[in-house]
CSV table of C-alpha atoms in Angstrom, one decimal:
chain,number,residue,atom,x,y,z
A,1,UNK,CA,-14.9,1.1,26.7
A,2,UNK,CA,-11.2,0.6,27.2
A,3,UNK,CA,-8.8,3.2,25.9
A,4,UNK,CA,-6.4,2.4,23.0
A,5,UNK,CA,-3.5,2.0,25.5
A,6,UNK,CA,-5.6,-0.4,27.6
A,7,UNK,CA,-6.6,-2.3,24.5
A,8,UNK,CA,-3.0,-2.7,23.4
A,9,UNK,CA,-2.0,-3.8,27.0
A,10,UNK,CA,-4.8,-6.4,27.1
A,11,UNK,CA,-3.8,-7.7,23.6
A,12,UNK,CA,-0.2,-8.0,24.7
A,13,UNK,CA,-1.2,-9.9,27.9
A,14,UNK,CA,-3.4,-12.3,25.9
A,15,UNK,CA,-0.6,-12.9,23.5
A,16,UNK,CA,1.9,-13.5,26.3
A,17,UNK,CA,-0.5,-16.0,28.0
A,18,UNK,CA,-1.0,-17.8,24.6
A,19,UNK,CA,2.8,-18.0,24.0
A,20,UNK,CA,3.2,-19.4,27.5
A,21,UNK,CA,0.6,-22.1,26.9
A,22,UNK,CA,2.3,-23.0,23.6
A,23,UNK,CA,5.7,-23.3,25.2
A,24,UNK,CA,4.3,-25.4,28.0
A,25,UNK,CA,2.5,-27.8,25.6
A,26,UNK,CA,5.7,-28.0,23.5
A,27,UNK,CA,7.8,-29.0,26.4
A,28,UNK,CA,5.3,-31.7,27.5
A,29,UNK,CA,5.4,-33.2,24.0
A,30,UNK,CA,1.7,-32.6,23.4
A,31,UNK,CA,2.2,-30.5,20.3
A,32,UNK,CA,4.3,-33.3,18.7
A,33,UNK,CA,1.6,-35.9,19.4
A,34,UNK,CA,-0.8,-33.9,17.3
A,35,UNK,CA,1.7,-33.2,14.5
A,36,UNK,CA,2.0,-29.5,15.4
A,37,UNK,CA,5.3,-27.7,15.2
A,38,UNK,CA,6.0,-24.5,17.2
A,39,UNK,CA,8.5,-21.8,16.1
A,40,UNK,CA,8.3,-19.5,19.1
A,41,UNK,CA,4.7,-18.3,19.2
A,42,UNK,CA,4.0,-19.5,15.7
A,43,UNK,CA,2.2,-22.8,15.3
A,44,UNK,CA,2.1,-25.0,12.1
A,45,UNK,CA,-0.9,-27.2,12.5
A,46,UNK,CA,-0.9,-30.1,10.0
A,47,UNK,CA,-3.8,-32.2,8.8
A,48,UNK,CA,-4.4,-34.9,6.2
A,49,UNK,CA,-7.9,-33.4,5.6
A,50,UNK,CA,-8.1,-31.7,2.3
A,51,UNK,CA,-5.7,-34.0,0.5
A,52,UNK,CA,-8.6,-35.7,-1.3
A,53,UNK,CA,-9.8,-32.3,-2.5
A,54,UNK,CA,-6.3,-31.5,-3.6
A,55,UNK,CA,-6.3,-34.7,-5.7
A,56,UNK,CA,-9.5,-33.8,-7.3
A,57,UNK,CA,-8.4,-30.3,-8.1
A,58,UNK,CA,-5.1,-31.5,-9.7
A,59,UNK,CA,-6.8,-34.0,-12.1
A,60,UNK,CA,-7.0,-31.6,-15.1
A,61,UNK,CA,-3.2,-31.9,-15.4
A,62,UNK,CA,-3.0,-30.4,-18.9
A,63,UNK,CA,-4.9,-27.3,-17.7
A,64,UNK,CA,-2.6,-26.7,-14.7
A,65,UNK,CA,0.6,-27.3,-16.7
A,66,UNK,CA,-0.7,-24.8,-19.3
A,67,UNK,CA,-1.6,-22.4,-16.5
A,68,UNK,CA,1.9,-22.5,-15.1
A,69,UNK,CA,3.6,-22.3,-18.5
A,70,UNK,CA,1.6,-19.3,-19.7
A,71,UNK,CA,2.3,-17.5,-16.4
A,72,UNK,CA,6.1,-18.0,-16.6
A,73,UNK,CA,6.7,-14.9,-18.7
A,74,UNK,CA,4.9,-12.9,-16.1
A,75,UNK,CA,7.3,-14.3,-13.4
A,76,UNK,CA,10.3,-13.2,-15.5
A,77,UNK,CA,8.8,-9.8,-16.2
A,78,UNK,CA,8.2,-9.3,-12.5
A,79,UNK,CA,11.8,-10.5,-11.8
A,80,UNK,CA,13.3,-7.9,-14.1
A,81,UNK,CA,11.0,-5.2,-12.9
A,82,UNK,CA,11.6,-5.8,-9.2
A,83,UNK,CA,15.3,-6.3,-9.5
A,84,UNK,CA,15.6,-3.1,-11.5
A,85,UNK,CA,13.5,-1.4,-8.8
A,86,UNK,CA,15.9,-2.7,-6.1
A,87,UNK,CA,18.9,-1.3,-7.9
A,88,UNK,CA,17.3,2.1,-8.5
A,89,UNK,CA,16.3,2.3,-4.8
A,90,UNK,CA,20.0,1.5,-3.9
A,91,UNK,CA,21.2,4.3,-6.1
A,92,UNK,CA,18.7,6.7,-4.4
A,93,UNK,CA,19.6,5.6,-0.9
A,94,UNK,CA,23.3,6.1,-1.6
A,95,UNK,CA,23.1,9.4,-3.4
A,96,UNK,CA,20.0,11.1,-2.0
A,97,UNK,CA,18.7,9.3,1.1
A,98,UNK,CA,15.2,10.2,2.2
A,99,UNK,CA,14.4,11.8,5.5
A,100,UNK,CA,13.1,9.6,8.4
A,101,UNK,CA,9.3,9.3,8.1
A,102,UNK,CA,6.5,6.9,8.7
A,103,UNK,CA,7.1,5.7,5.1
A,104,UNK,CA,10.7,4.9,5.7
A,105,UNK,CA,10.2,3.4,9.2
A,106,UNK,CA,11.2,-0.3,9.9
A,107,UNK,CA,7.5,-1.1,10.5
A,108,UNK,CA,6.6,0.0,6.9
A,109,UNK,CA,9.0,-2.6,5.5
A,110,UNK,CA,6.9,-5.4,7.1
A,111,UNK,CA,3.8,-6.7,5.3
A,112,UNK,CA,2.0,-7.3,8.7
A,113,UNK,CA,-1.4,-5.8,9.2
A,114,UNK,CA,-1.6,-3.5,12.2
A,115,UNK,CA,2.3,-3.4,12.4
A,116,UNK,CA,2.7,-1.8,9.0
A,117,UNK,CA,1.2,1.7,9.6
A,118,UNK,CA,-0.4,1.7,6.1
A,119,UNK,CA,-2.1,-1.7,6.3
A,120,UNK,CA,-5.3,-1.9,8.4
A,121,UNK,CA,-5.5,-4.9,10.7
A,122,UNK,CA,-8.9,-6.4,9.7
A,123,UNK,CA,-8.8,-5.9,5.9
A,124,UNK,CA,-5.1,-6.5,5.7
A,125,UNK,CA,-5.4,-9.8,7.6
A,126,UNK,CA,-8.1,-11.0,5.3
A,127,UNK,CA,-5.9,-10.1,2.3
A,128,UNK,CA,-2.8,-11.7,3.8
A,129,UNK,CA,-4.6,-14.9,4.7
A,130,UNK,CA,-6.2,-15.2,1.2
A,131,UNK,CA,-2.8,-14.5,-0.4
A,132,UNK,CA,-0.9,-17.2,1.6
A,133,UNK,CA,-3.6,-19.8,1.1
A,134,UNK,CA,-3.7,-19.1,-2.7
A,135,UNK,CA,0.1,-19.2,-2.9
A,136,UNK,CA,0.7,-22.4,-0.9
A,137,UNK,CA,-2.3,-24.3,-2.3
A,138,UNK,CA,-1.1,-23.5,-5.9
A,139,UNK,CA,2.3,-25.0,-5.1
A,140,UNK,CA,0.5,-28.1,-3.7
A,141,UNK,CA,-1.7,-28.6,-6.8
A,142,UNK,CA,1.3,-28.4,-9.2
A,143,UNK,CA,3.1,-30.9,-6.9
A,144,UNK,CA,0.4,-33.4,-7.4
A,145,UNK,CA,0.1,-32.6,-11.1
A,146,UNK,CA,3.8,-33.5,-11.4
A,147,UNK,CA,3.5,-36.6,-9.2
A,148,UNK,CA,5.2,-35.1,-6.1
A,149,UNK,CA,3.8,-36.2,-2.7
A,150,UNK,CA,2.1,-33.6,-0.5
A,151,UNK,CA,2.4,-34.9,3.0
A,152,UNK,CA,-0.1,-32.5,4.7
A,153,UNK,CA,-2.0,-29.3,4.5
A,154,UNK,CA,-2.3,-26.9,7.4
A,155,UNK,CA,-2.8,-23.5,8.9
A,156,UNK,CA,-0.2,-21.1,10.5
A,157,UNK,CA,-1.4,-19.8,13.8
A,158,UNK,CA,0.1,-16.9,15.8
A,159,UNK,CA,-2.7,-16.5,18.3
A,160,UNK,CA,-5.0,-15.9,15.3
A,161,UNK,CA,-4.8,-17.7,11.9
A,162,UNK,CA,-2.3,-15.8,9.7
A,163,UNK,CA,-2.1,-18.2,6.7
A,164,UNK,CA,-2.0,-21.7,5.3
A,165,UNK,CA,0.6,-24.0,3.9
A,166,UNK,CA,1.2,-27.2,2.0
A,167,UNK,CA,4.0,-29.5,2.9
A,168,UNK,CA,5.4,-31.4,-0.1
A,169,UNK,CA,8.0,-34.1,-0.1
A,170,UNK,CA,11.1,-31.9,-0.8
A,171,UNK,CA,13.3,-34.9,-1.6
A,172,UNK,CA,11.0,-35.9,-4.5
A,173,UNK,CA,11.0,-32.3,-5.9
A,174,UNK,CA,14.8,-32.2,-5.9
A,175,UNK,CA,15.3,-35.7,-7.2
A,176,UNK,CA,16.4,-34.8,-10.8
A,177,UNK,CA,15.7,-38.3,-12.1
A,178,UNK,CA,12.2,-38.4,-10.7
A,179,UNK,CA,11.2,-34.8,-11.3
A,180,UNK,CA,12.2,-33.0,-14.5
A,181,UNK,CA,13.5,-29.4,-14.5
A,182,UNK,CA,10.4,-28.2,-16.4
A,183,UNK,CA,8.2,-29.8,-13.7
A,184,UNK,CA,10.1,-28.1,-10.9
A,185,UNK,CA,9.9,-24.7,-12.7
A,186,UNK,CA,6.1,-25.1,-12.8
A,187,UNK,CA,5.9,-26.1,-9.1
A,188,UNK,CA,8.1,-23.1,-8.1
A,189,UNK,CA,6.3,-20.5,-10.3
A,190,UNK,CA,2.7,-21.7,-9.5
A,191,UNK,CA,2.4,-19.6,-6.3
A,192,UNK,CA,3.4,-16.4,-8.0
A,193,UNK,CA,1.2,-17.0,-11.1
A,194,UNK,CA,-1.8,-17.7,-8.9
A,195,UNK,CA,-1.2,-14.5,-6.8
A,196,UNK,CA,-1.1,-12.5,-10.0
A,197,UNK,CA,-4.3,-14.1,-11.3
A,198,UNK,CA,-6.2,-13.5,-8.0
A,199,UNK,CA,-4.9,-9.9,-7.9
A,200,UNK,CA,-6.1,-9.3,-11.4
A,201,UNK,CA,-9.6,-10.7,-10.6
A,202,UNK,CA,-9.8,-8.8,-7.3
A,203,UNK,CA,-8.8,-5.5,-8.8
A,204,UNK,CA,-11.1,-6.0,-11.8
A,205,UNK,CA,-14.0,-6.4,-9.4
A,206,UNK,CA,-12.8,-3.5,-7.3
A,207,UNK,CA,-12.6,-1.0,-10.2
A,208,UNK,CA,-15.9,-2.3,-11.7
A,209,UNK,CA,-17.7,-1.5,-8.3
A,210,UNK,CA,-16.1,2.0,-7.8
A,211,UNK,CA,-18.9,3.8,-9.7
A,212,UNK,CA,-21.2,2.8,-6.8
A,213,UNK,CA,-19.2,5.1,-4.5
A,214,UNK,CA,-20.0,8.8,-4.5
A,215,UNK,CA,-17.7,11.7,-3.3
A,216,UNK,CA,-18.6,13.5,-0.1
A,217,UNK,CA,-18.2,17.2,1.0
A,218,UNK,CA,-16.8,17.3,4.5
A,219,UNK,CA,-15.5,19.7,7.1
A,220,UNK,CA,-12.1,18.8,8.5
A,221,UNK,CA,-9.7,20.3,11.0
A,222,UNK,CA,-6.1,21.5,10.1
A,223,UNK,CA,-4.8,17.9,10.6
A,224,UNK,CA,-7.3,16.5,8.1
A,225,UNK,CA,-9.5,14.8,10.7
A,226,UNK,CA,-13.2,14.8,9.6
A,227,UNK,CA,-15.5,16.8,11.7
A,228,UNK,CA,-18.7,15.9,9.7
A,229,UNK,CA,-20.4,16.0,6.4
A,230,UNK,CA,-21.5,19.4,5.0
A,231,UNK,CA,-25.1,19.1,3.9
A,232,UNK,CA,-26.2,22.7,3.6
A,233,UNK,CA,-24.7,26.2,3.3
A,234,UNK,CA,-27.1,29.1,4.0
A,235,UNK,CA,-30.1,26.9,3.6
A,236,UNK,CA,-29.1,25.5,0.2
A,237,UNK,CA,-28.3,21.8,-0.1
A,238,UNK,CA,-24.7,21.3,-1.4
A,239,UNK,CA,-23.2,18.2,-3.0
A,240,UNK,CA,-19.8,19.5,-4.2
A,241,UNK,CA,-17.3,22.4,-3.8
A,242,UNK,CA,-18.8,24.2,-6.8
A,243,UNK,CA,-22.2,24.3,-5.1
A,244,UNK,CA,-20.5,25.9,-2.1
A,245,UNK,CA,-18.8,28.6,-4.2
A,246,UNK,CA,-22.1,29.4,-5.9
A,247,UNK,CA,-23.8,29.9,-2.6
A,248,UNK,CA,-21.0,32.1,-1.2
A,249,UNK,CA,-20.7,34.3,-4.3
A,250,UNK,CA,-23.4,36.7,-3.2
A,251,UNK,CA,-23.4,36.1,0.6
A,252,UNK,CA,-21.8,37.9,3.5
A,253,UNK,CA,-22.4,35.1,6.1
A,254,UNK,CA,-22.1,31.4,5.5
A,255,UNK,CA,-24.5,29.3,7.6
A,256,UNK,CA,-22.9,25.8,7.4
A,257,UNK,CA,-24.9,22.8,8.4
A,258,UNK,CA,-22.7,19.8,9.3
A,259,UNK,CA,-24.1,16.2,9.9
A,260,UNK,CA,-22.2,13.8,12.2
A,261,UNK,CA,-23.5,10.6,13.6
A,262,UNK,CA,-27.0,11.5,12.7
A,263,UNK,CA,-26.9,14.9,14.5
A,264,UNK,CA,-26.8,18.3,12.9
A,265,UNK,CA,-24.5,21.2,13.9
A,266,UNK,CA,-24.6,24.7,12.5
A,267,UNK,CA,-21.7,27.1,12.2
A,268,UNK,CA,-21.9,30.7,11.2
A,269,UNK,CA,-18.8,32.3,9.6
A,270,UNK,CA,-18.0,35.1,7.2
A,271,UNK,CA,-18.6,34.0,3.6
A,272,UNK,CA,-15.0,34.4,2.6
A,273,UNK,CA,-13.3,31.5,0.8
A,274,UNK,CA,-9.6,31.1,0.2
A,275,UNK,CA,-6.5,29.1,1.1
A,276,UNK,CA,-5.1,29.2,4.7
A,277,UNK,CA,-1.5,30.1,5.4
A,278,UNK,CA,-0.3,27.5,7.9
A,279,UNK,CA,3.4,28.5,8.0
A,280,UNK,CA,6.1,30.7,6.6
A,281,UNK,CA,9.1,29.2,4.7
A,282,UNK,CA,12.6,29.9,5.9
A,283,UNK,CA,16.0,28.6,4.9
A,284,UNK,CA,19.2,29.1,6.9
A,285,UNK,CA,17.7,32.2,8.6
A,286,UNK,CA,16.9,33.8,5.2
A,287,UNK,CA,13.5,35.5,5.0
A,288,UNK,CA,11.3,35.1,1.9
A,289,UNK,CA,8.7,37.5,0.3
A,290,UNK,CA,5.7,36.6,2.4
A,291,UNK,CA,7.5,37.1,5.7
A,292,UNK,CA,9.3,40.2,4.5
A,293,UNK,CA,5.9,41.7,3.5
A,294,UNK,CA,4.4,41.0,6.9
A,295,UNK,CA,2.2,38.0,6.2
A,296,UNK,CA,1.5,35.5,9.0
A,297,UNK,CA,0.2,32.0,9.6
A,298,UNK,CA,-3.6,31.9,10.0
A,299,UNK,CA,-4.3,34.5,7.2
A,300,UNK,CA,-6.6,33.5,4.4
A,301,UNK,CA,-5.3,34.2,0.8
A,302,UNK,CA,-8.4,35.2,-1.2
A,303,UNK,CA,-6.9,36.9,-4.3
A,304,UNK,CA,-3.6,37.1,-6.2
A,305,UNK,CA,-3.6,40.1,-8.6
A,306,UNK,CA,-7.0,39.7,-10.4
A,307,UNK,CA,-7.3,36.0,-9.8
A,308,UNK,CA,-9.8,34.8,-7.0
A,309,UNK,CA,-8.2,32.1,-4.8
A,310,UNK,CA,-11.0,30.0,-3.5
A,311,UNK,CA,-8.8,27.1,-2.4
A,312,UNK,CA,-5.6,25.1,-2.8
A,313,UNK,CA,-6.1,24.2,-6.5
A,314,UNK,CA,-6.6,27.9,-7.4
A,315,UNK,CA,-3.5,28.9,-5.5
A,316,UNK,CA,-1.4,26.2,-7.0
A,317,UNK,CA,-2.6,27.0,-10.5
A,318,UNK,CA,-1.9,30.7,-10.1
A,319,UNK,CA,1.6,30.2,-8.7
A,320,UNK,CA,2.5,27.9,-11.6
A,321,UNK,CA,1.9,30.9,-13.9
A,322,UNK,CA,4.3,33.2,-12.1
A,323,UNK,CA,8.1,33.9,-12.6
A,324,UNK,CA,10.9,34.8,-10.2
A,325,UNK,CA,11.1,38.5,-9.7
A,326,UNK,CA,7.5,39.1,-10.7
A,327,UNK,CA,5.6,41.6,-8.6
A,328,UNK,CA,2.2,40.5,-7.4
A,329,UNK,CA,-0.6,41.8,-5.2
A,330,UNK,CA,-1.8,39.3,-2.5
A,331,UNK,CA,-5.1,40.0,-0.8
A,332,UNK,CA,-5.7,38.2,2.5
A,333,UNK,CA,-8.6,38.0,5.0
A,334,UNK,CA,-7.3,38.4,8.5
A,335,UNK,CA,-9.6,38.6,11.6
A,336,UNK,CA,-12.5,40.2,9.7
A,337,UNK,CA,-10.3,42.6,7.7
A,338,UNK,CA,-9.1,42.4,4.1
A,339,UNK,CA,-5.4,43.4,3.7
A,340,UNK,CA,-3.3,43.7,0.6
A,341,UNK,CA,0.4,42.9,0.4
A,342,UNK,CA,2.6,43.9,-2.6
A,343,UNK,CA,5.4,41.4,-2.9
A,344,UNK,CA,8.2,40.5,-5.3
A,345,UNK,CA,8.4,36.8,-5.8
A,346,UNK,CA,11.6,34.9,-5.1
A,347,UNK,CA,12.9,32.1,-7.3
A,348,UNK,CA,12.4,28.4,-6.9
A,349,UNK,CA,13.3,26.9,-10.2
A,350,UNK,CA,11.4,28.6,-13.1
A,351,UNK,CA,8.4,29.5,-11.1
A,352,UNK,CA,7.8,32.3,-8.6
A,353,UNK,CA,8.0,31.5,-4.9
A,354,UNK,CA,5.9,33.4,-2.3
A,355,UNK,CA,7.4,31.6,0.7
A,356,UNK,CA,4.3,30.2,2.4
A,357,UNK,CA,3.1,26.8,3.5
A,358,UNK,CA,-0.6,26.6,2.7
A,359,UNK,CA,-3.3,24.2,3.6
A,360,UNK,CA,-4.3,21.7,0.9
A,361,UNK,CA,-8.0,22.2,1.9
A,362,UNK,CA,-10.3,24.9,0.7
A,363,UNK,CA,-11.3,27.1,3.6
A,364,UNK,CA,-14.3,29.2,4.5
A,365,UNK,CA,-12.8,31.6,7.1
A,366,UNK,CA,-11.2,28.8,9.2
A,367,UNK,CA,-13.7,26.0,8.3
A,368,UNK,CA,-11.7,23.6,6.1
A,369,UNK,CA,-13.6,22.0,3.4
A,370,UNK,CA,-12.6,18.8,1.6
A,371,UNK,CA,-14.3,17.4,-1.5
A,372,UNK,CA,-13.2,13.8,-2.3
A,373,UNK,CA,-14.1,13.7,-6.0
A,374,UNK,CA,-10.4,14.3,-7.1
A,375,UNK,CA,-9.4,11.3,-4.9
A,376,UNK,CA,-12.1,9.1,-6.3
A,377,UNK,CA,-11.2,10.2,-9.9
A,378,UNK,CA,-7.6,9.3,-9.2
A,379,UNK,CA,-8.6,5.8,-8.1
A,380,UNK,CA,-10.8,5.3,-11.2
A,381,UNK,CA,-7.8,6.3,-13.4
A,382,UNK,CA,-5.5,3.5,-12.1
A,383,UNK,CA,-6.5,0.9,-14.8
A,384,UNK,CA,-5.5,3.4,-17.4
A,385,UNK,CA,-2.2,4.3,-15.6
A,386,UNK,CA,-0.9,0.7,-15.6
A,387,UNK,CA,-0.3,0.9,-19.3
A,388,UNK,CA,3.0,2.5,-18.3
A,389,UNK,CA,5.9,1.6,-16.0
A,390,UNK,CA,5.0,4.6,-13.8
A,391,UNK,CA,1.5,3.2,-13.5
A,392,UNK,CA,2.9,-0.1,-12.1
A,393,UNK,CA,5.0,1.9,-9.6
A,394,UNK,CA,1.9,3.8,-8.6
A,395,UNK,CA,0.1,0.5,-8.1
A,396,UNK,CA,2.9,-0.8,-5.8
A,397,UNK,CA,2.7,2.4,-3.7
A,398,UNK,CA,-1.1,2.7,-3.6
A,399,UNK,CA,-1.5,1.9,0.1
A,400,UNK,CA,0.8,4.9,1.0
A,401,UNK,CA,-1.9,7.2,-0.6
A,402,UNK,CA,-5.1,5.2,0.0
A,403,UNK,CA,-5.8,2.6,2.6
A,404,UNK,CA,-9.2,1.6,1.4
A,405,UNK,CA,-12.7,2.8,2.4
A,406,UNK,CA,-11.9,2.5,6.1
A,407,UNK,CA,-10.7,4.6,9.1
A,408,UNK,CA,-10.2,8.2,8.1
A,409,UNK,CA,-11.1,7.6,4.5
A,410,UNK,CA,-14.6,6.2,4.9
A,411,UNK,CA,-16.3,9.5,5.9
A,412,UNK,CA,-14.9,11.0,2.7
A,413,UNK,CA,-17.3,8.9,0.6
A,414,UNK,CA,-20.9,7.9,0.3
A,415,UNK,CA,-22.0,4.3,-0.2
A,416,UNK,CA,-23.9,1.6,1.6
A,417,UNK,CA,-21.9,-0.2,4.3
A,418,UNK,CA,-21.8,-3.5,2.4
A,419,UNK,CA,-20.2,-1.7,-0.6
A,420,UNK,CA,-17.4,-0.4,1.6
A,421,UNK,CA,-16.9,-3.9,3.1
A,422,UNK,CA,-16.8,-5.5,-0.3
A,423,UNK,CA,-14.5,-2.9,-1.8
A,424,UNK,CA,-12.1,-3.1,1.2
A,425,UNK,CA,-11.9,-6.9,0.9
A,426,UNK,CA,-11.3,-6.7,-2.9
A,427,UNK,CA,-8.7,-3.9,-2.5
A,428,UNK,CA,-6.5,-5.6,0.1
A,429,UNK,CA,-6.9,-9.1,-1.4
A,430,UNK,CA,-5.9,-7.6,-4.8
A,431,UNK,CA,-3.0,-5.5,-3.5
A,432,UNK,CA,-1.4,-8.0,-1.2
A,433,UNK,CA,-1.6,-10.8,-3.8
A,434,UNK,CA,0.0,-8.4,-6.3
A,435,UNK,CA,2.8,-7.3,-4.0
A,436,UNK,CA,3.6,-10.8,-2.6
A,437,UNK,CA,3.6,-12.1,-6.1
A,438,UNK,CA,6.0,-9.4,-7.3
A,439,UNK,CA,8.3,-9.8,-4.2
A,440,UNK,CA,8.5,-13.5,-4.7
A,441,UNK,CA,9.6,-12.9,-8.3
A,442,UNK,CA,13.0,-11.6,-7.1
A,443,UNK,CA,15.8,-13.9,-8.2
A,444,UNK,CA,16.9,-14.7,-4.6
A,445,UNK,CA,16.9,-18.0,-2.8
A,446,UNK,CA,14.7,-18.9,-0.9
A,447,UNK,CA,12.1,-16.9,-2.9
A,448,UNK,CA,10.2,-18.6,-5.7
A,449,UNK,CA,11.8,-16.3,-8.2
A,450,UNK,CA,15.3,-17.5,-7.1
A,451,UNK,CA,14.4,-21.1,-7.5
A,452,UNK,CA,12.9,-20.5,-10.9
A,453,UNK,CA,15.9,-18.5,-12.0
A,454,UNK,CA,18.3,-21.2,-10.7
A,455,UNK,CA,16.5,-23.9,-12.7
A,456,UNK,CA,16.3,-22.0,-15.9
A,457,UNK,CA,19.8,-20.5,-15.7
A,458,UNK,CA,21.3,-23.9,-14.9
A,459,UNK,CA,19.5,-25.4,-17.9
A,460,UNK,CA,21.0,-22.7,-20.1
A,461,UNK,CA,24.5,-23.1,-18.7
A,462,UNK,CA,24.4,-26.9,-19.0
A,463,UNK,CA,25.1,-26.7,-22.7
A,464,UNK,CA,28.5,-25.2,-22.1
A,465,UNK,CA,29.5,-26.2,-18.6
A,466,UNK,CA,27.8,-29.6,-18.2
A,467,UNK,CA,27.7,-30.7,-14.5
A,468,UNK,CA,29.2,-27.5,-13.3
A,469,UNK,CA,26.1,-25.6,-14.4
A,470,UNK,CA,24.2,-26.3,-11.2
A,471,UNK,CA,27.1,-24.9,-9.0
A,472,UNK,CA,27.6,-21.8,-11.2
A,473,UNK,CA,23.9,-21.1,-11.3
A,474,UNK,CA,23.5,-21.4,-7.5
A,475,UNK,CA,26.4,-19.1,-6.9
A,476,UNK,CA,24.8,-16.4,-9.1
A,477,UNK,CA,21.4,-16.8,-7.3
A,478,UNK,CA,23.1,-16.5,-3.9
A,479,UNK,CA,24.9,-13.3,-5.1
A,480,UNK,CA,21.5,-11.9,-6.2
A,481,UNK,CA,20.1,-12.9,-2.8
A,482,UNK,CA,22.8,-11.0,-1.1
A,483,UNK,CA,22.1,-7.9,-3.2
A,484,UNK,CA,18.3,-8.1,-2.5
A,485,UNK,CA,18.4,-8.7,1.2
A,486,UNK,CA,21.3,-6.2,1.7
A,487,UNK,CA,19.3,-3.7,-0.2
A,488,UNK,CA,16.3,-4.2,2.0
A,489,UNK,CA,18.4,-3.8,5.1
A,490,UNK,CA,20.0,-0.6,3.6
A,491,UNK,CA,16.5,0.8,2.8
A,492,UNK,CA,15.6,0.4,6.5
A,493,UNK,CA,18.8,1.6,8.1
A,494,UNK,CA,20.0,4.5,6.0
A,495,UNK,CA,16.9,6.8,6.5
A,496,UNK,CA,16.8,5.9,10.2
A,497,UNK,CA,20.5,5.7,11.0
A,498,UNK,CA,20.5,8.7,13.3
A,499,UNK,CA,17.7,7.2,15.4
A,500,UNK,CA,19.6,3.9,15.5
A,501,UNK,CA,22.9,5.3,16.8
């Protein structure tokens, strides 16, 4: 099996050969003969096939016009939401810029599977292809509904298919005597509306299937990489973290049985459960209570005052109850010995501050345990969250927290493989349709939202400014476009400016 580096090298060589062949065929005129246009390595392959199907799909004209008209409020709601988000992001970037991270990297700004670190290449490609086909085909259907010629359909190829397109006769769309403003608005908004509808259907199916997934109890290393699934502790089958706590309650040694790739591995460790200290907090050379008391990384906090600390949630809950200046007794387990540290908590806001970084995993004397039920419950709560603006923001940012039941996430859950495949497809089809639809709502030319805004705004201005309305409206849309694309550029450069200099 080739290594990851070798695989990347082979992929780059294959892509380079492909690009070379494309360039050779373009110079020979071969691509032009077959009605193929090359933009660097990207090919637009046109065909007349499918136009008959397009005609049949566009016949219920009343339905499609009603579909586009009813979806128009969603386009404007998305426009206001996204433009407001852009302005808020600008304020944050200028007043409190975030630190460089994977989240703020230039790659994260691109909606390209495999390039964007949060979008898996297989499921992301499926979602992106479906999104582009739905978007472009919807424009094509509304073109035919409004009597605009569609010259061809086609696929976009960049070594692999990355989407589809429809090629309307632009001169007919922009001919104001031939195509009314209301018809143009329907044509421009159709792609966004269809993306929203597909996103709604995909998410509805995704959340309806979630109950078929069960949480798993797994052993992980300090970096969160799954070692295997915990099936037994001291001979007792365990399904969740409470089962583990119950077994350890009266035990001295924990015999942990871990299943990985069909094989069983047994670990024997002291039956001491707590939260691991992974670092000590410092600020400008100032020491904080934990370090002053002599605590060190690697120790396991098992009790604070009279409260048992079995894991991260217990530690977090206990610290939320404390106040600055409060004296507490911290019991730790360190290399087979229990030690007690009496500390006076510092202040961080209204809560007490111990001055430690702790693992987010529960730990049995160095064996980190993760139970995925809270993550699964968080996913199941999303439909309820979107009743608020914060819920919509959460939905936009979902892939930064959860990339589907794939990669490092798959071992954290239990379900048949076909369920994971189906959920991954629905998740990425839903999210990419949703995000592309929202992004296209922005009032910036050449985005659909910009074209819709221009048509509607010009129509409103025409009552007062007559023929000048078109010119005024276009200037406003171009100004919005400058704000949008400058904001995107700013969001990429400001967090990474030190690395770019």
